[in-house]
Tab-separated table of N, CA and C in Angstrom:
chain	number	residue	atom	x	y	z
A	24	MET	N	0.847	-1.194	0.011
A	24	MET	CA	-0.027	-0.018	0.014
A	24	MET	C	0.834	1.229	0.020
A	25	THR	N	1.868	1.213	0.815
A	25	THR	CA	2.847	2.387	0.843
A	25	THR	C	3.497	2.614	-0.444
A	26	LEU	N	3.825	1.490	-1.131
A	26	LEU	CA	4.616	1.659	-2.379
A	26	LEU	C	3.548	2.308	-3.467
A	27	ILE	N	2.288	1.902	-3.445
A	27	ILE	CA	1.400	2.460	-4.327
A	27	ILE	C	1.180	3.961	-4.134
A	28	VAL	N	1.063	4.359	-2.874
A	28	VAL	CA	0.884	5.765	-2.494
A	28	VAL	C	2.207	6.542	-2.977
A	29	LEU	N	3.360	5.890	-2.747
A	29	LEU	CA	4.542	6.545	-3.218
A	29	LEU	C	4.605	6.744	-4.660
A	30	ILE	N	4.198	5.666	-5.439
A	30	ILE	CA	4.167	5.803	-6.882
A	30	ILE	C	3.154	6.857	-7.397
A	31	VAL	N	2.043	6.879	-6.770
A	31	VAL	CA	1.029	7.924	-7.190
A	31	VAL	C	1.494	9.333	-6.945
A	32	PHE	N	2.056	9.577	-5.722
A	32	PHE	CA	2.572	10.902	-5.456
A	32	PHE	C	3.731	11.232	-6.316
A	33	SER	N	4.585	10.266	-6.707
A	33	SER	CA	5.676	10.584	-7.578
A	33	SER	C	5.155	10.910	-8.944
A	34	LEU	N	4.192	10.267	-9.419
A	34	LEU	CA	3.580	10.592	-10.752
A	34	LEU	C	2.896	11.930	-10.664
A	35	ALA	N	2.211	12.260	-9.606
A	35	ALA	CA	1.574	13.544	-9.502
A	35	ALA	C	2.548	14.643	-9.414
A	36	ALA	N	3.702	14.477	-8.673
A	36	ALA	CA	4.808	15.455	-8.658
A	36	ALA	C	5.438	15.652	-10.049
A	37	LEU	N	5.552	14.504	-10.829
A	37	LEU	CA	6.143	14.556	-12.173
A	37	LEU	C	5.227	15.426	-13.054
A	38	VAL	N	3.935	15.207	-12.919
A	38	VAL	CA	2.954	15.929	-13.765
A	38	VAL	C	2.992	17.379	-13.522
A	39	ILE	N	3.072	17.719	-12.141
A	39	ILE	CA	3.098	19.147	-11.735
A	39	ILE	C	4.374	19.820	-12.230
A	40	ILE	N	5.528	19.084	-12.120
A	40	ILE	CA	6.803	19.657	-12.616
A	40	ILE	C	6.709	19.811	-14.119
A	41	LEU	N	6.143	18.881	-14.850
A	41	LEU	CA	6.046	19.022	-16.337
A	41	LEU	C	5.139	20.149	-16.731
A	42	PHE	N	4.117	20.406	-15.974
A	42	PHE	CA	3.122	21.541	-16.297
A	42	PHE	C	3.891	22.894	-15.978
A	43	MET	N	4.925	22.929	-15.237
A	43	MET	CA	5.578	24.139	-14.925
A	43	MET	C	6.378	24.698	-16.164
A	44	PHE	N	6.727	23.723	-17.079
A	44	PHE	CA	7.399	24.164	-18.327
A	44	PHE	C	6.361	24.782	-19.241
A	45	GLU	N	6.908	25.829	-19.993
A	45	GLU	CA	6.021	26.473	-20.939
A	45	GLU	C	5.716	25.662	-22.158
A	46	ASP	N	6.699	24.940	-22.584
A	46	ASP	CA	6.478	24.038	-23.816
A	46	ASP	C	6.231	22.670	-23.349
A	47	PHE	N	5.122	22.549	-22.557
A	47	PHE	CA	4.848	21.225	-22.062
A	47	PHE	C	4.386	20.283	-23.167
A	48	LEU	N	3.659	20.753	-24.170
A	48	LEU	CA	3.256	19.891	-25.191
A	48	LEU	C	4.426	19.405	-26.041
A	49	ASP	N	5.395	20.281	-26.264
A	49	ASP	CA	6.668	19.890	-26.955
A	49	ASP	C	7.413	18.856	-26.226
A	50	LEU	N	7.501	19.157	-24.889
A	50	LEU	CA	8.204	18.193	-24.026
A	50	LEU	C	7.516	16.818	-23.943
A	51	LEU	N	6.196	16.861	-23.889
A	51	LEU	CA	5.415	15.616	-23.932
A	51	LEU	C	5.561	14.880	-25.267
A	52	THR	N	5.530	15.583	-26.308
A	52	THR	CA	5.758	15.028	-27.656
A	52	THR	C	7.079	14.368	-27.730
A	53	ASP	N	8.144	15.070	-27.251
A	53	ASP	CA	9.512	14.484	-27.294
A	53	ASP	C	9.556	13.205	-26.476
A	54	ILE	N	8.949	13.224	-25.347
A	54	ILE	CA	9.020	11.937	-24.429
A	54	ILE	C	8.258	10.879	-25.097
A	55	ILE	N	7.142	11.091	-25.710
A	55	ILE	CA	6.390	10.047	-26.375
A	55	ILE	C	7.182	9.570	-27.623
A	56	LEU	N	7.839	10.423	-28.374
A	56	LEU	CA	8.659	10.021	-29.469
A	56	LEU	C	9.840	9.183	-29.063
A	57	MET	N	10.475	9.534	-27.937
A	57	MET	CA	11.650	8.801	-27.455
A	57	MET	C	11.142	7.383	-26.920
A	58	LEU	N	9.996	7.358	-26.279
A	58	LEU	CA	9.492	5.980	-25.793
A	58	LEU	C	9.171	5.141	-27.036
A	59	LEU	N	8.534	5.711	-28.065
A	59	LEU	CA	8.218	4.948	-29.317
A	59	LEU	C	9.470	4.463	-29.946
A	60	THR	N	10.460	5.381	-30.027
A	60	THR	CA	11.750	4.954	-30.614
A	60	THR	C	12.377	3.802	-29.735
A	61	CYS	N	12.386	3.923	-28.472
A	61	CYS	CA	12.875	2.779	-27.648
A	61	CYS	C	12.156	1.449	-27.872
A	62	LEU	N	10.776	1.492	-27.987
A	62	LEU	CA	10.084	0.418	-28.237
A	62	LEU	C	10.328	-0.226	-29.552
A	63	PHE	N	10.437	0.645	-30.653
A	63	PHE	CA	10.771	0.128	-31.919
A	63	PHE	C	12.126	-0.501	-31.982
A	64	VAL	N	13.105	0.094	-31.340
A	64	VAL	CA	14.487	-0.486	-31.411
A	64	VAL	C	14.442	-1.848	-30.584
A	65	PHE	N	13.749	-1.942	-29.472
A	65	PHE	CA	13.639	-3.086	-28.752
A	65	PHE	C	13.032	-4.240	-29.462
A	66	PHE	N	11.840	-3.990	-30.104
A	66	PHE	CA	11.186	-5.000	-30.789
A	66	PHE	C	11.969	-5.385	-32.117
A	67	TYR	N	12.611	-4.415	-32.734
A	67	TYR	CA	13.399	-4.719	-33.994
A	67	TYR	C	14.521	-5.660	-33.556
A	68	SER	N	15.134	-5.356	-32.450
A	68	SER	CA	16.345	-6.185	-32.011
A	68	SER	C	15.905	-7.615	-31.636
A	69	ILE	N	14.713	-7.764	-31.054
A	69	ILE	CA	14.129	-9.061	-30.727
A	69	ILE	C	13.856	-9.870	-31.978
A	70	CYS	N	13.150	-9.114	-32.979
A	70	CYS	CA	12.829	-9.819	-34.185
A	70	CYS	C	14.139	-10.187	-34.932
A	71	PHE	N	15.104	-9.250	-34.919
A	71	PHE	CA	16.339	-9.555	-35.598
A	71	PHE	C	17.071	-10.839	-35.021
A	72	LEU	N	17.035	-10.886	-33.550
A	72	LEU	CA	17.677	-12.061	-32.957
A	72	LEU	C	16.877	-13.373	-33.288
A	73	ILE	N	15.526	-13.269	-33.276
A	73	ILE	CA	14.749	-14.472	-33.627
A	73	ILE	C	15.052	-14.947	-35.092
A	74	ALA	N	15.086	-14.000	-35.918
A	74	ALA	CA	15.377	-14.282	-37.334
A	74	ALA	C	16.734	-14.826	-37.555
A	75	ASP	N	17.724	-14.239	-36.813
A	75	ASP	CA	19.122	-14.686	-36.930
A	75	ASP	C	19.259	-16.113	-36.412
A	76	VAL	N	18.666	-16.442	-35.289
A	76	VAL	CA	18.753	-17.781	-34.739
A	76	VAL	C	18.071	-18.766	-35.646
A	77	PHE	N	16.862	-18.453	-36.215
A	77	PHE	CA	16.217	-19.426	-37.107
A	77	PHE	C	16.954	-19.538	-38.435
A	78	TYR	N	17.583	-18.430	-38.864
A	78	TYR	CA	18.297	-18.550	-40.047
A	78	TYR	C	19.531	-19.499	-39.876
A	79	VAL	N	20.222	-19.296	-38.769
A	79	VAL	CA	21.391	-20.161	-38.519
A	79	VAL	C	20.960	-21.659	-38.366
A	80	PHE	N	19.967	-21.913	-37.628
A	80	PHE	CA	19.542	-23.392	-37.456
A	80	PHE	C	18.998	-23.924	-38.736
A	81	ILE	N	18.241	-23.143	-39.531
A	81	ILE	CA	17.632	-23.605	-40.752
A	81	ILE	C	18.738	-23.880	-41.752
A	82	ALA	N	19.687	-22.940	-41.811
A	82	ALA	CA	20.856	-23.051	-42.760
A	82	ALA	C	21.644	-24.337	-42.418
A	83	ASP	N	21.853	-24.656	-41.110
A	83	ASP	CA	22.541	-25.790	-40.684
A	83	ASP	C	21.837	-27.021	-41.118
A	84	TYR	N	20.535	-27.112	-40.928
A	84	TYR	CA	19.812	-28.313	-41.219
A	84	TYR	C	19.637	-28.497	-42.743
A	85	VAL	N	19.436	-27.490	-43.502
A	85	VAL	CA	19.466	-27.489	-44.927
A	85	VAL	C	20.845	-28.043	-45.496
A	86	PHE	N	21.907	-27.441	-44.924
A	86	PHE	CA	23.221	-27.856	-45.393
A	86	PHE	C	23.452	-29.328	-45.105
A	87	ALA	N	23.127	-29.788	-43.941
A	87	ALA	CA	23.272	-31.152	-43.448
A	87	ALA	C	22.420	-32.075	-44.436
A	88	PHE	N	21.181	-31.689	-44.803
A	88	PHE	CA	20.350	-32.489	-45.580
A	88	PHE	C	20.961	-32.566	-47.007
A	89	VAL	N	21.401	-31.477	-47.565
A	89	VAL	CA	22.011	-31.439	-48.901
A	89	VAL	C	23.268	-32.246	-48.870
A	90	ASN	N	24.095	-32.127	-47.801
A	90	ASN	CA	25.327	-32.939	-47.711
A	90	ASN	C	24.917	-34.435	-47.687
A	91	PHE	N	23.972	-34.817	-46.861
A	91	PHE	CA	23.547	-36.231	-46.792
A	91	PHE	C	23.011	-36.783	-48.064
A	92	ILE	N	22.166	-35.999	-48.724
A	92	ILE	CA	21.468	-36.563	-49.963
A	92	ILE	C	22.342	-36.524	-51.179
A	93	PHE	N	23.015	-35.348	-51.377
A	93	PHE	CA	23.653	-35.080	-52.698
A	93	PHE	C	25.199	-35.269	-52.650
A	94	ILE	N	25.862	-34.841	-51.650
A	94	ILE	CA	27.337	-34.852	-51.614
A	94	ILE	C	27.913	-36.142	-51.105
A	95	ARG	N	27.389	-36.667	-50.041
A	95	ARG	CA	27.990	-37.862	-49.418
A	95	ARG	C	28.006	-39.064	-50.298
A	96	PRO	N	26.933	-39.330	-51.112
A	96	PRO	CA	27.008	-40.571	-52.052
A	96	PRO	C	28.132	-40.395	-53.069
A	97	PHE	N	28.246	-39.065	-53.650
A	97	PHE	CA	29.281	-38.986	-54.661
A	97	PHE	C	30.720	-39.133	-53.990
A	98	VAL	N	30.864	-38.625	-52.822
A	98	VAL	CA	32.227	-38.799	-52.183
A	98	VAL	C	32.457	-40.297	-51.937
A	99	HIS	N	31.447	-41.012	-51.439
A	99	HIS	CA	31.565	-42.437	-51.332
A	99	HIS	C	31.901	-43.149	-52.581
A	100	PHE	N	31.249	-42.808	-53.584
A	100	PHE	CA	31.474	-43.425	-54.964
A	100	PHE	C	32.807	-43.086	-55.438
A	101	TYR	N	33.310	-41.830	-55.348
A	101	TYR	CA	34.644	-41.466	-55.805
A	101	TYR	C	35.740	-42.072	-54.968
A	102	LYS	N	35.483	-42.279	-53.647
A	102	LYS	CA	36.466	-42.940	-52.848
A	102	LYS	C	36.602	-44.393	-53.273
A	103	ARG	N	35.532	-45.058	-53.494
A	103	ARG	CA	35.659	-46.430	-53.949
A	103	ARG	C	36.269	-46.494	-55.256
A	104	LEU	N	35.959	-45.548	-56.194
A	104	LEU	CA	36.548	-45.616	-57.557
A	104	LEU	C	38.002	-45.368	-57.525
A	105	PHE	N	38.506	-44.447	-56.679
A	105	PHE	CA	39.949	-44.180	-56.677
A	105	PHE	C	40.723	-45.118	-55.765
A	106	LEU	N	40.079	-45.553	-54.823
A	106	LEU	CA	40.788	-46.629	-53.949
A	106	LEU	C	40.934	-47.911	-54.573
A	107	ARG	N	40.040	-48.184	-55.541
A	107	ARG	CA	40.068	-49.508	-56.279
A	107	ARG	C	41.336	-49.527	-57.168
A	108	GLN	N	41.789	-48.410	-57.667
A	108	GLN	CA	42.910	-48.489	-58.632
A	108	GLN	C	44.196	-48.517	-57.931
């Protein structure tokens, strides 16, 4: 309860201090733009991290599949061909 009262009074003091500025609307606009920028950067970095991890895992699995299906039989065939001679 004490924490809630402290938060409410802190927010009220913040609003009173902000209203003391003449350019309150400009200040409020700047704060909102900064918060939106922070949110955009945060979500962009999270999406980039998820895409990077998925790209690495998918690339590894695709490369392993291609290696297993297409490359390994030819390597085995050429090994037998050259070791036979």
